[in-house]
C-alpha cells in the first residue's frame, strides 16, 4: 500500500514544505500477445492498480535528490555534469538513466527533490522498473514544464532501461505505464507504435495475477535462442514470401501453406508467434463486443501455444494455470511475461474472486511447496501528474 501521508511527511522533513507535484505511474500485466513484441507484432497489456508514486518539488539548482521509502539510501546527482551509471546504486540508476535519456534527447532539465514509494512487487515481472522510469520522466516534465507526447516518453524510458541500466527489454512496459486508460487494455502495434485503447468491461470481471514464486532462471539464454529461431523462420519463409521482414508479416494461412518447409523446432516457434498475433487481433474484436468468454478462450489457447510450441512455460506456471482452469467463474488463464517462472494472469467473474483467492494458492502450495502471491486488479489509468 502506498502511504501518501508518510511520503508527505518524509518530504517535509527532508526538503521542507509541501510537495508541488505528485506523479504516479502504474505497473502492468500483459493480457495476451506474448513473445510477439520483438517480432514486430501486437501486444495487449493493461495497467494494474499497483504503482510508483513520487512527491516532488522544483529546485533552484540542477541537482536531483530522490529518496525511495523502499530503499535505505537516496539517489543524488547533478544534471549539470555527465550522468554516469553507479554500479553500487542499482535503483538510483533508473532515475539517472531517465535523466540521461532526456538530456541526450535535448531536453534542458530542471532539478528536483522528491520522495517516492512503490507497491508494484519488485522483480515479479509486473514492471516496477517501468513504473519508476515513467514516474521520474513525469517528475522532470512537471518541474521543468515541457510537453512530451506519450509515445516519445515511453521510448525515452525504454532507452534509459536498455542503454543506461543495461536491461534489454521491449517497449511494452513503459508504453502501457505511460499511456494506459482506466477500464481499458491497450492494443499496441510494436512495429508502428500505433495504439488503441480497448474497453475491458470489468463491471462483472476482474483480472487476477498470480506470482508463482518461481524466479525466472535461464531467461536470457532461452530468450536469445527464441529470437534467433524467429529470425531463421523469417529467412526461410522469406524465400517464398518476398518482402517480409518479421513474423508479423506472415498470415496464419500463408504459414499453413509453407509450414512443411521449416525444420520442426523453427516451425513450432514460428507457429506460436504467427497464431499469437492472430489471437491478439481476434481478442480485441471479442473484447470490443463484450465477449469476455471468447476472450478467455483465447487466453487459454495462448497458454497452450506458449507451453507446447514456444516452450517457455514451466511446471510452476503450468500448475497455476491448470488450477485456475478448474476454478468456477474463470474465463481464461495463461502465463504472462517471458516465461519459465513469474506470473500468470486470469480473467474471472467478480463473484468468483474470493473463492479463487482462497483455493488456488492453497492447492498450488500443496502441489509445489511454493507460496504464491495474488493481486486482484481492474485495468488502471496510466501515469499522471497532479499539482497540490
Ligand atoms: P520488474 O519485473 O519489477 O520490472 P526489474 O528487475 O526490471 O523487475 O526492476 C526492478 C528494479 O526497479 C528494482 O531492483 C529497483 O532497482 C527498481 N525499483 C522498482 N521499484 C522501486 C521502488 N519502489 N523504489 C525504488 N526503486 C525501485
Ligand atoms: Mg522490469
mmCIF file of C-alpha atoms and ligand atoms in Angstrom:
data_model
loop_
_atom_site.group_PDB
_atom_site.id
_atom_site.type_symbol
_atom_site.label_atom_id
_atom_site.label_comp_id
_atom_site.label_asym_id
_atom_site.label_seq_id
_atom_site.Cartn_x
_atom_site.Cartn_y
_atom_site.Cartn_z
ATOM 1 C CA UNK A 1 0.000 0.000 0.000
ATOM 2 C CA UNK A 2 1.148 3.480 -0.821
ATOM 3 C CA UNK A 3 1.165 5.743 2.221
ATOM 4 C CA UNK A 4 0.807 9.266 0.866
ATOM 5 C CA UNK A 5 0.792 10.792 4.344
ATOM 6 C CA UNK A 6 4.141 9.139 5.082
ATOM 7 C CA UNK A 7 5.562 10.313 1.760
ATOM 8 C CA UNK A 8 4.430 13.885 2.502
ATOM 9 C CA UNK A 9 5.877 13.751 5.998
ATOM 10 C CA UNK A 10 9.246 12.479 4.763
ATOM 11 C CA UNK A 11 9.208 15.186 2.122
ATOM 12 C CA UNK A 12 8.532 17.808 4.766
ATOM 13 C CA UNK A 13 11.385 16.524 6.948
ATOM 14 C CA UNK A 14 13.923 16.284 4.140
ATOM 15 C CA UNK A 15 13.109 19.290 1.999
ATOM 16 C CA UNK A 16 10.615 21.400 3.950
ATOM 17 C CA UNK A 17 7.126 22.441 2.916
ATOM 18 C CA UNK A 18 4.664 20.618 0.764
ATOM 19 C CA UNK A 19 5.467 18.860 -2.492
ATOM 20 C CA UNK A 20 4.496 20.924 -5.530
ATOM 21 C CA UNK A 21 3.553 17.912 -7.651
ATOM 22 C CA UNK A 22 2.509 14.322 -7.198
ATOM 23 C CA UNK A 23 3.184 11.924 -10.016
ATOM 24 C CA UNK A 24 2.152 8.301 -10.326
ATOM 25 C CA UNK A 25 2.947 5.563 -12.836
ATOM 26 C CA UNK A 26 1.489 2.044 -12.752
ATOM 27 C CA UNK A 27 2.898 -1.436 -13.262
ATOM 28 C CA UNK A 28 1.332 -3.626 -15.898
ATOM 29 C CA UNK A 29 0.203 -7.066 -16.932
ATOM 30 C CA UNK A 30 0.053 -8.380 -20.470
ATOM 31 C CA UNK A 31 -3.352 -9.954 -21.170
ATOM 32 C CA UNK A 32 -2.392 -11.576 -24.462
ATOM 33 C CA UNK A 33 0.364 -11.253 -27.080
ATOM 34 C CA UNK A 34 3.436 -12.964 -25.622
ATOM 35 C CA UNK A 35 6.812 -13.044 -27.381
ATOM 36 C CA UNK A 36 5.248 -11.052 -30.210
ATOM 37 C CA UNK A 37 6.913 -7.708 -29.433
ATOM 38 C CA UNK A 38 10.329 -8.499 -30.921
ATOM 39 C CA UNK A 39 8.594 -9.980 -33.951
ATOM 40 C CA UNK A 40 7.102 -6.550 -34.770
ATOM 41 C CA UNK A 41 3.715 -7.868 -33.642
ATOM 42 C CA UNK A 42 0.877 -6.967 -31.299
ATOM 43 C CA UNK A 43 0.524 -6.930 -27.516
ATOM 44 C CA UNK A 44 -2.481 -6.199 -25.295
ATOM 45 C CA UNK A 45 -1.376 -5.099 -21.820
ATOM 46 C CA UNK A 46 -3.359 -3.333 -19.087
ATOM 47 C CA UNK A 47 -2.072 -1.101 -16.301
ATOM 48 C CA UNK A 48 -2.606 -2.511 -12.799
ATOM 49 C CA UNK A 49 -3.673 -0.900 -9.526
ATOM 50 C CA UNK A 50 -0.108 -1.007 -8.240
ATOM 51 C CA UNK A 51 2.104 1.948 -8.880
ATOM 52 C CA UNK A 52 5.079 4.154 -8.143
ATOM 53 C CA UNK A 53 4.176 7.481 -6.543
ATOM 54 C CA UNK A 54 6.561 10.445 -6.294
ATOM 55 C CA UNK A 55 6.030 13.699 -4.412
ATOM 56 C CA UNK A 56 8.328 16.301 -5.949
ATOM 57 C CA UNK A 57 9.287 19.929 -5.823
ATOM 58 C CA UNK A 58 11.467 22.026 -8.141
ATOM 59 C CA UNK A 59 14.926 23.196 -7.116
ATOM 60 C CA UNK A 60 16.868 26.336 -7.959
ATOM 61 C CA UNK A 61 19.980 24.357 -8.798
ATOM 62 C CA UNK A 62 20.346 21.400 -11.174
ATOM 63 C CA UNK A 63 20.535 18.651 -8.569
ATOM 64 C CA UNK A 64 18.230 15.652 -8.490
ATOM 65 C CA UNK A 65 17.663 14.323 -4.968
ATOM 66 C CA UNK A 66 15.315 11.394 -4.700
ATOM 67 C CA UNK A 67 14.508 9.187 -1.747
ATOM 68 C CA UNK A 68 12.531 5.955 -2.110
ATOM 69 C CA UNK A 69 10.799 4.732 1.028
ATOM 70 C CA UNK A 70 11.506 1.239 -0.257
ATOM 71 C CA UNK A 71 15.302 1.618 -0.200
ATOM 72 C CA UNK A 72 17.634 2.791 2.548
ATOM 73 C CA UNK A 73 19.618 5.382 0.648
ATOM 74 C CA UNK A 74 18.709 8.356 -1.533
ATOM 75 C CA UNK A 75 19.938 8.981 -5.063
ATOM 76 C CA UNK A 76 21.668 12.254 -5.740
ATOM 77 C CA UNK A 77 23.204 13.588 -8.940
ATOM 78 C CA UNK A 78 23.925 16.828 -10.743
ATOM 79 C CA UNK A 79 22.232 17.400 -14.097
ATOM 80 C CA UNK A 80 24.957 19.897 -14.993
ATOM 81 C CA UNK A 81 27.506 17.085 -15.054
ATOM 82 C CA UNK A 82 27.758 13.999 -17.200
ATOM 83 C CA UNK A 83 25.407 11.375 -15.785
ATOM 84 C CA UNK A 84 27.092 8.047 -15.181
ATOM 85 C CA UNK A 85 25.938 4.659 -14.015
ATOM 86 C CA UNK A 86 26.650 3.919 -10.387
ATOM 87 C CA UNK A 87 27.191 0.164 -10.006
ATOM 88 C CA UNK A 88 26.770 0.403 -6.225
ATOM 89 C CA UNK A 89 23.377 2.083 -6.555
ATOM 90 C CA UNK A 90 21.088 -0.130 -8.668
ATOM 91 C CA UNK A 91 17.774 1.603 -8.042
ATOM 92 C CA UNK A 92 19.245 5.080 -8.412
ATOM 93 C CA UNK A 93 20.346 4.099 -11.898
ATOM 94 C CA UNK A 94 16.720 4.048 -13.045
ATOM 95 C CA UNK A 95 16.419 7.728 -12.094
ATOM 96 C CA UNK A 96 19.859 8.564 -13.521
ATOM 97 C CA UNK A 97 19.046 6.646 -16.712
ATOM 98 C CA UNK A 98 15.882 8.634 -17.323
ATOM 99 C CA UNK A 99 17.691 11.939 -16.752
ATOM 100 C CA UNK A 100 20.455 10.756 -19.096
ATOM 101 C CA UNK A 101 17.992 9.751 -21.851
ATOM 102 C CA UNK A 102 16.041 13.013 -21.586
ATOM 103 C CA UNK A 103 19.242 15.066 -21.690
ATOM 104 C CA UNK A 104 20.511 13.058 -24.665
ATOM 105 C CA UNK A 105 17.251 13.812 -26.473
ATOM 106 C CA UNK A 106 17.909 17.526 -25.984
ATOM 107 C CA UNK A 107 15.666 18.409 -23.046
ATOM 108 C CA UNK A 108 17.075 21.059 -20.708
ATOM 109 C CA UNK A 109 16.033 19.724 -17.330
ATOM 110 C CA UNK A 110 15.303 21.463 -14.079
ATOM 111 C CA UNK A 111 16.495 19.834 -10.867
ATOM 112 C CA UNK A 112 14.022 18.415 -8.376
ATOM 113 C CA UNK A 113 13.845 16.810 -4.993
ATOM 114 C CA UNK A 114 11.331 14.191 -4.093
ATOM 115 C CA UNK A 115 10.198 11.236 -2.064
ATOM 116 C CA UNK A 116 8.700 8.129 -3.600
ATOM 117 C CA UNK A 117 7.132 4.825 -2.765
ATOM 118 C CA UNK A 118 6.019 1.908 -4.887
ATOM 119 C CA UNK A 119 3.714 -1.045 -4.386
ATOM 120 C CA UNK A 120 4.414 -2.824 -7.643
ATOM 121 C CA UNK A 121 6.114 -6.002 -6.413
ATOM 122 C CA UNK A 122 9.775 -5.716 -7.328
ATOM 123 C CA UNK A 123 11.235 -8.235 -9.750
ATOM 124 C CA UNK A 124 7.996 -10.194 -10.233
ATOM 125 C CA UNK A 125 7.517 -9.270 -13.869
ATOM 126 C CA UNK A 126 4.846 -6.616 -13.250
ATOM 127 C CA UNK A 127 7.282 -3.927 -14.273
ATOM 128 C CA UNK A 128 8.163 -1.952 -11.207
ATOM 129 C CA UNK A 129 11.102 -0.772 -13.330
ATOM 130 C CA UNK A 130 8.897 0.877 -15.970
ATOM 131 C CA UNK A 131 6.794 2.427 -13.200
ATOM 132 C CA UNK A 132 9.805 4.151 -11.668
ATOM 133 C CA UNK A 133 11.173 5.256 -15.060
ATOM 134 C CA UNK A 134 7.881 6.702 -16.236
ATOM 135 C CA UNK A 135 7.299 8.411 -12.882
ATOM 136 C CA UNK A 136 10.758 10.016 -12.914
ATOM 137 C CA UNK A 137 10.282 11.226 -16.509
ATOM 138 C CA UNK A 138 6.987 12.834 -15.478
ATOM 139 C CA UNK A 139 8.656 14.426 -12.471
ATOM 140 C CA UNK A 140 11.146 16.166 -14.803
ATOM 141 C CA UNK A 141 8.278 17.218 -17.046
ATOM 142 C CA UNK A 142 6.371 18.654 -14.083
ATOM 143 C CA UNK A 143 9.240 20.672 -12.624
ATOM 144 C CA UNK A 144 10.689 21.779 -15.968
ATOM 145 C CA UNK A 145 7.370 22.463 -17.658
ATOM 146 C CA UNK A 146 7.807 20.903 -21.090
ATOM 147 C CA UNK A 147 5.291 18.924 -23.108
ATOM 148 C CA UNK A 148 6.086 15.420 -24.298
ATOM 149 C CA UNK A 149 3.781 13.006 -26.047
ATOM 150 C CA UNK A 150 3.260 9.587 -24.531
ATOM 151 C CA UNK A 151 4.997 7.676 -27.319
ATOM 152 C CA UNK A 152 8.172 9.763 -27.092
ATOM 153 C CA UNK A 153 8.161 9.456 -23.312
ATOM 154 C CA UNK A 154 7.811 5.671 -23.480
ATOM 155 C CA UNK A 155 10.659 5.421 -25.997
ATOM 156 C CA UNK A 156 12.975 7.552 -23.859
ATOM 157 C CA UNK A 157 12.208 5.497 -20.743
ATOM 158 C CA UNK A 158 12.886 2.319 -22.691
ATOM 159 C CA UNK A 159 16.164 3.838 -23.843
ATOM 160 C CA UNK A 160 17.051 4.548 -20.214
ATOM 161 C CA UNK A 161 16.466 0.899 -19.317
ATOM 162 C CA UNK A 162 18.227 -0.556 -22.387
ATOM 163 C CA UNK A 163 21.184 1.743 -22.878
ATOM 164 C CA UNK A 164 21.797 3.077 -19.367
ATOM 165 C CA UNK A 165 20.623 0.479 -16.843
ATOM 166 C CA UNK A 166 21.595 -2.271 -19.271
ATOM 167 C CA UNK A 167 18.403 -4.369 -19.314
ATOM 168 C CA UNK A 168 17.292 -5.412 -22.764
ATOM 169 C CA UNK A 169 13.503 -5.004 -22.647
ATOM 170 C CA UNK A 170 10.906 -4.158 -25.291
ATOM 171 C CA UNK A 171 8.747 -1.038 -25.445
ATOM 172 C CA UNK A 172 5.571 -2.532 -23.957
ATOM 173 C CA UNK A 173 6.186 -1.840 -20.267
ATOM 174 C CA UNK A 174 6.937 1.855 -20.487
ATOM 175 C CA UNK A 175 4.326 2.300 -23.183
ATOM 176 C CA UNK A 176 1.422 0.948 -21.163
ATOM 177 C CA UNK A 177 2.543 2.556 -17.905
ATOM 178 C CA UNK A 178 2.568 5.930 -19.593
ATOM 179 C CA UNK A 179 -0.381 5.626 -21.995
ATOM 180 C CA UNK A 180 -2.929 3.371 -20.286
ATOM 181 C CA UNK A 181 -6.557 4.383 -19.818
ATOM 182 C CA UNK A 182 -8.718 3.280 -16.898
ATOM 183 C CA UNK A 183 -11.076 0.448 -17.772
ATOM 184 C CA UNK A 184 -9.178 -0.320 -20.960
ATOM 185 C CA UNK A 185 -6.458 -2.594 -22.221
ATOM 186 C CA UNK A 186 -4.144 -1.113 -24.840
ATOM 187 C CA UNK A 187 -3.581 -2.708 -28.229
ATOM 188 C CA UNK A 188 -0.032 -1.778 -29.216
ATOM 189 C CA UNK A 189 1.446 -2.376 -32.632
ATOM 190 C CA UNK A 190 5.094 -2.931 -31.752
ATOM 191 C CA UNK A 191 6.187 -2.031 -35.296
ATOM 192 C CA UNK A 192 4.460 1.306 -35.844
ATOM 193 C CA UNK A 193 3.765 2.053 -32.157
ATOM 194 C CA UNK A 194 0.191 2.872 -33.128
ATOM 195 C CA UNK A 195 -2.073 2.109 -30.216
ATOM 196 C CA UNK A 196 -5.737 1.858 -29.419
ATOM 197 C CA UNK A 197 -7.495 1.620 -26.054
ATOM 198 C CA UNK A 198 -9.829 -1.377 -25.961
ATOM 199 C CA UNK A 199 -12.650 -1.282 -23.392
ATOM 200 C CA UNK A 200 -12.348 -4.043 -20.827
ATOM 201 C CA UNK A 201 -15.707 -4.234 -19.140
ATOM 202 C CA UNK A 202 -14.825 -5.001 -15.538
ATOM 203 C CA UNK A 203 -18.287 -4.409 -14.094
ATOM 204 C CA UNK A 204 -18.530 -8.178 -13.896
ATOM 205 C CA UNK A 205 -14.948 -9.409 -14.285
ATOM 206 C CA UNK A 206 -11.598 -8.938 -12.571
ATOM 207 C CA UNK A 207 -8.005 -9.533 -13.527
ATOM 208 C CA UNK A 208 -6.170 -11.771 -11.065
ATOM 209 C CA UNK A 209 -2.397 -12.020 -11.285
ATOM 210 C CA UNK A 210 -0.730 -14.945 -9.544
ATOM 211 C CA UNK A 211 3.003 -14.791 -8.875
ATOM 212 C CA UNK A 212 4.225 -18.400 -8.865
ATOM 213 C CA UNK A 213 7.157 -17.502 -6.578
ATOM 214 C CA UNK A 214 9.338 -19.366 -9.074
ATOM 215 C CA UNK A 215 12.052 -16.956 -10.095
ATOM 216 C CA UNK A 216 12.834 -16.756 -13.767
ATOM 217 C CA UNK A 217 16.064 -18.586 -14.386
ATOM 218 C CA UNK A 218 17.511 -19.261 -17.847
ATOM 219 C CA UNK A 219 15.591 -16.384 -19.300
ATOM 220 C CA UNK A 220 18.437 -14.663 -21.129
ATOM 221 C CA UNK A 221 19.856 -17.637 -22.992
ATOM 222 C CA UNK A 222 16.440 -19.069 -23.863
ATOM 223 C CA UNK A 223 15.205 -15.641 -24.904
ATOM 224 C CA UNK A 224 18.136 -15.183 -27.258
ATOM 225 C CA UNK A 225 17.609 -18.680 -28.660
ATOM 226 C CA UNK A 226 13.913 -17.914 -29.377
ATOM 227 C CA UNK A 227 14.816 -14.658 -31.086
ATOM 228 C CA UNK A 228 17.335 -16.467 -33.282
ATOM 229 C CA UNK A 229 14.767 -19.146 -34.190
ATOM 230 C CA UNK A 230 12.290 -16.450 -35.213
ATOM 231 C CA UNK A 231 14.946 -14.889 -37.453
ATOM 232 C CA UNK A 232 15.643 -18.261 -39.039
ATOM 233 C CA UNK A 233 11.925 -18.686 -39.713
ATOM 234 C CA UNK A 234 11.753 -15.256 -41.377
ATOM 235 C CA UNK A 235 14.744 -16.131 -43.580
ATOM 236 C CA UNK A 236 13.256 -19.427 -44.770
ATOM 237 C CA UNK A 237 9.704 -18.135 -45.165
ATOM 238 C CA UNK A 238 11.139 -15.084 -46.963
ATOM 239 C CA UNK A 239 12.316 -17.337 -49.783
ATOM 240 C CA UNK A 240 8.644 -17.873 -50.571
ATOM 241 C CA UNK A 241 7.184 -14.597 -49.307
ATOM 242 C CA UNK A 242 9.453 -11.882 -50.689
ATOM 243 C CA UNK A 243 9.472 -8.653 -48.727
ATOM 244 C CA UNK A 244 8.678 -10.000 -45.259
ATOM 245 C CA UNK A 245 10.937 -8.639 -42.548
ATOM 246 C CA UNK A 246 9.376 -10.185 -39.449
ATOM 247 C CA UNK A 247 6.939 -12.938 -38.476
ATOM 248 C CA UNK A 248 4.385 -10.162 -38.112
ATOM 249 C CA UNK A 249 4.159 -10.100 -41.910
ATOM 250 C CA UNK A 250 3.073 -13.751 -42.203
ATOM 251 C CA UNK A 251 -0.628 -14.670 -42.015
ATOM 252 C CA UNK A 252 -1.842 -17.922 -40.493
ATOM 253 C CA UNK A 253 -2.962 -19.085 -43.969
ATOM 254 C CA UNK A 254 0.440 -18.322 -45.513
ATOM 255 C CA UNK A 255 2.145 -20.117 -42.657
ATOM 256 C CA UNK A 256 -0.054 -23.199 -43.001
ATOM 257 C CA UNK A 257 0.843 -23.399 -46.675
ATOM 258 C CA UNK A 258 4.573 -23.178 -46.001
ATOM 259 C CA UNK A 259 4.987 -24.834 -42.594
ATOM 260 C CA UNK A 260 6.437 -28.012 -44.103
ATOM 261 C CA UNK A 261 9.455 -26.060 -45.359
ATOM 262 C CA UNK A 262 10.594 -25.251 -41.838
ATOM 263 C CA UNK A 263 12.592 -27.584 -39.583
ATOM 264 C CA UNK A 264 10.452 -28.815 -36.704
ATOM 265 C CA UNK A 265 11.659 -26.545 -33.902
ATOM 266 C CA UNK A 266 11.656 -23.460 -36.112
ATOM 267 C CA UNK A 267 8.165 -24.393 -37.281
ATOM 268 C CA UNK A 268 6.834 -24.606 -33.731
ATOM 269 C CA UNK A 269 8.378 -21.293 -32.715
ATOM 270 C CA UNK A 270 7.017 -19.540 -35.804
ATOM 271 C CA UNK A 271 3.597 -21.109 -35.329
ATOM 272 C CA UNK A 272 3.354 -19.677 -31.827
ATOM 273 C CA UNK A 273 4.242 -16.148 -32.909
ATOM 274 C CA UNK A 274 2.038 -16.138 -36.003
ATOM 275 C CA UNK A 275 -1.016 -17.614 -34.274
ATOM 276 C CA UNK A 276 -0.442 -15.393 -31.221
ATOM 277 C CA UNK A 277 -0.555 -12.239 -33.334
ATOM 278 C CA UNK A 278 -3.762 -13.527 -34.858
ATOM 279 C CA UNK A 279 -5.152 -14.255 -31.382
ATOM 280 C CA UNK A 280 -4.422 -10.713 -30.213
ATOM 281 C CA UNK A 281 -6.370 -9.217 -33.100
ATOM 282 C CA UNK A 282 -9.266 -11.602 -32.582
ATOM 283 C CA UNK A 283 -9.147 -10.935 -28.836
ATOM 284 C CA UNK A 284 -9.511 -7.213 -29.489
ATOM 285 C CA UNK A 285 -12.662 -7.790 -31.550
ATOM 286 C CA UNK A 286 -14.109 -10.017 -28.843
ATOM 287 C CA UNK A 287 -13.380 -7.510 -26.087
ATOM 288 C CA UNK A 288 -14.830 -4.698 -28.165
ATOM 289 C CA UNK A 289 -18.060 -6.666 -28.468
ATOM 290 C CA UNK A 290 -18.044 -7.534 -24.747
ATOM 291 C CA UNK A 291 -17.441 -11.258 -25.320
ATOM 292 C CA UNK A 292 -15.306 -11.999 -22.259
ATOM 293 C CA UNK A 293 -15.941 -15.727 -22.589
ATOM 294 C CA UNK A 294 -14.484 -15.781 -26.090
ATOM 295 C CA UNK A 295 -11.617 -13.595 -24.918
ATOM 296 C CA UNK A 296 -10.877 -16.062 -22.108
ATOM 297 C CA UNK A 297 -10.762 -18.966 -24.575
ATOM 298 C CA UNK A 298 -8.050 -17.129 -26.491
ATOM 299 C CA UNK A 299 -6.059 -16.631 -23.273
ATOM 300 C CA UNK A 300 -6.212 -20.409 -22.747
ATOM 301 C CA UNK A 301 -5.103 -21.060 -26.317
ATOM 302 C CA UNK A 302 -2.249 -18.606 -25.857
ATOM 303 C CA UNK A 303 -1.050 -20.577 -22.841
ATOM 304 C CA UNK A 304 -1.121 -23.886 -24.697
ATOM 305 C CA UNK A 305 0.802 -22.333 -27.566
ATOM 306 C CA UNK A 306 3.451 -20.890 -25.232
ATOM 307 C CA UNK A 307 3.711 -24.230 -23.454
ATOM 308 C CA UNK A 308 3.762 -26.600 -26.424
ATOM 309 C CA UNK A 309 5.082 -24.597 -29.375
ATOM 310 C CA UNK A 310 7.222 -21.852 -27.880
ATOM 311 C CA UNK A 311 8.229 -23.977 -24.879
ATOM 312 C CA UNK A 312 8.685 -21.125 -22.432
ATOM 313 C CA UNK A 313 6.318 -22.257 -19.683
ATOM 314 C CA UNK A 314 7.418 -24.454 -16.794
ATOM 315 C CA UNK A 315 5.929 -26.762 -14.216
ATOM 316 C CA UNK A 316 5.028 -23.986 -11.769
ATOM 317 C CA UNK A 317 3.357 -21.801 -14.422
ATOM 318 C CA UNK A 318 1.511 -24.818 -15.820
ATOM 319 C CA UNK A 319 0.381 -25.887 -12.343
ATOM 320 C CA UNK A 320 -1.000 -22.421 -11.578
ATOM 321 C CA UNK A 321 -2.793 -22.144 -14.920
ATOM 322 C CA UNK A 322 -4.266 -25.624 -14.687
ATOM 323 C CA UNK A 323 -5.565 -24.921 -11.163
ATOM 324 C CA UNK A 324 -7.133 -21.710 -12.466
ATOM 325 C CA UNK A 325 -8.753 -23.519 -15.398
ATOM 326 C CA UNK A 326 -10.510 -25.812 -12.892
ATOM 327 C CA UNK A 327 -11.948 -22.995 -10.783
ATOM 328 C CA UNK A 328 -15.546 -21.910 -11.288
ATOM 329 C CA UNK A 329 -16.023 -18.482 -12.833
ATOM 330 C CA UNK A 330 -12.651 -18.434 -14.611
ATOM 331 C CA UNK A 331 -12.979 -17.065 -18.140
ATOM 332 C CA UNK A 332 -9.345 -17.648 -19.087
ATOM 333 C CA UNK A 333 -5.862 -18.080 -17.662
ATOM 334 C CA UNK A 334 -2.336 -18.081 -19.053
ATOM 335 C CA UNK A 335 1.283 -17.455 -18.192
ATOM 336 C CA UNK A 336 2.282 -13.849 -18.742
ATOM 337 C CA UNK A 337 5.723 -12.367 -19.338
ATOM 338 C CA UNK A 338 8.824 -14.015 -20.737
ATOM 339 C CA UNK A 339 8.178 -17.348 -19.014
ATOM 340 C CA UNK A 340 9.986 -20.093 -17.045
ATOM 341 C CA UNK A 341 8.602 -18.515 -13.871
ATOM 342 C CA UNK A 342 6.997 -15.260 -12.848
ATOM 343 C CA UNK A 343 3.266 -14.657 -13.073
ATOM 344 C CA UNK A 344 0.064 -15.968 -14.575
ATOM 345 C CA UNK A 345 -2.891 -13.770 -15.489
ATOM 346 C CA UNK A 346 -6.504 -14.891 -15.202
ATOM 347 C CA UNK A 347 -9.763 -13.209 -16.049
ATOM 348 C CA UNK A 348 -12.634 -14.196 -13.824
ATOM 349 C CA UNK A 349 -16.170 -13.304 -12.865
ATOM 350 C CA UNK A 350 -16.143 -10.861 -9.960
ATOM 351 C CA UNK A 351 -18.237 -13.105 -7.743
ATOM 352 C CA UNK A 352 -15.685 -15.927 -8.085
ATOM 353 C CA UNK A 353 -12.674 -13.890 -6.986
ATOM 354 C CA UNK A 354 -12.966 -14.700 -3.297
ATOM 355 C CA UNK A 355 -13.094 -18.475 -3.803
ATOM 356 C CA UNK A 356 -10.301 -18.299 -6.367
ATOM 357 C CA UNK A 357 -8.008 -16.374 -3.997
ATOM 358 C CA UNK A 358 -8.646 -18.903 -1.252
ATOM 359 C CA UNK A 359 -8.470 -22.142 -3.243
ATOM 360 C CA UNK A 360 -5.799 -21.587 -5.876
ATOM 361 C CA UNK A 361 -2.938 -20.585 -3.524
ATOM 362 C CA UNK A 362 -3.762 -23.432 -1.154
ATOM 363 C CA UNK A 363 -3.754 -26.059 -3.881
ATOM 364 C CA UNK A 364 -0.738 -24.545 -5.618
ATOM 365 C CA UNK A 365 1.262 -24.586 -2.407
ATOM 366 C CA UNK A 366 0.279 -28.190 -1.682
ATOM 367 C CA UNK A 367 1.387 -29.168 -5.165
ATOM 368 C CA UNK A 368 4.649 -27.214 -5.487
ATOM 369 C CA UNK A 369 5.687 -26.237 -1.962
ATOM 370 C CA UNK A 370 5.898 -22.611 -3.116
ATOM 371 C CA UNK A 371 3.936 -19.755 -1.596
ATOM 372 C CA UNK A 372 2.330 -17.682 -4.342
ATOM 373 C CA UNK A 373 1.135 -14.060 -4.181
ATOM 374 C CA UNK A 374 -2.127 -12.945 -5.748
ATOM 375 C CA UNK A 375 -3.073 -9.486 -6.957
ATOM 376 C CA UNK A 376 -6.635 -8.621 -7.909
ATOM 377 C CA UNK A 377 -6.959 -5.611 -10.161
ATOM 378 C CA UNK A 378 -9.019 -3.721 -12.675
ATOM 379 C CA UNK A 379 -7.472 -2.009 -15.680
ATOM 380 C CA UNK A 380 -5.918 1.091 -14.077
ATOM 381 C CA UNK A 381 -5.261 4.564 -15.506
ATOM 382 C CA UNK A 382 -1.861 5.440 -16.982
ATOM 383 C CA UNK A 383 0.724 7.760 -15.481
ATOM 384 C CA UNK A 384 -0.277 11.262 -14.446
ATOM 385 C CA UNK A 385 0.866 14.472 -12.786
ATOM 386 C CA UNK A 386 -1.281 16.322 -10.310
ATOM 387 C CA UNK A 387 -0.351 19.591 -8.639
ATOM 388 C CA UNK A 388 -1.068 20.145 -4.986
HETATM 389 P P1 LIG B 1 10.330 -5.771 -12.538
HETATM 390 O O1 LIG B 1 9.856 -7.070 -13.116
HETATM 391 O O2 LIG B 1 9.621 -5.463 -11.258
HETATM 392 O O3 LIG B 1 10.303 -4.647 -13.513
HETATM 393 P P2 LIG B 1 13.150 -5.305 -12.681
HETATM 394 O O4 LIG B 1 14.307 -6.100 -12.230
HETATM 395 O O5 LIG B 1 13.030 -4.969 -14.122
HETATM 396 O O6 LIG B 1 11.840 -6.041 -12.144
HETATM 397 O O7 LIG B 1 13.146 -3.906 -11.907
HETATM 398 C C1 LIG B 1 13.218 -3.851 -10.510
HETATM 399 C C2 LIG B 1 14.133 -2.703 -10.091
HETATM 400 O O8 LIG B 1 13.457 -1.415 -10.258
HETATM 401 C C3 LIG B 1 14.446 -2.749 -8.616
HETATM 402 O O9 LIG B 1 15.522 -3.645 -8.365
HETATM 403 C C4 LIG B 1 14.809 -1.292 -8.337
HETATM 404 O O10 LIG B 1 16.129 -1.012 -8.767
HETATM 405 C C5 LIG B 1 13.822 -0.536 -9.218
HETATM 406 N N1 LIG B 1 12.606 -0.216 -8.433
HETATM 407 C C6 LIG B 1 11.418 -0.838 -8.536
HETATM 408 N N2 LIG B 1 10.533 -0.345 -7.624
HETATM 409 C C7 LIG B 1 11.196 0.593 -6.920
HETATM 410 C C8 LIG B 1 10.845 1.445 -5.810
HETATM 411 N N3 LIG B 1 9.642 1.401 -5.236
HETATM 412 N N4 LIG B 1 11.786 2.313 -5.359
HETATM 413 C C9 LIG B 1 12.999 2.345 -5.935
HETATM 414 N N5 LIG B 1 13.391 1.553 -6.963
HETATM 415 C C10 LIG B 1 12.511 0.687 -7.452
HETATM 416 MG MG1 LIG B 2 11.393 -4.588 -15.351
#
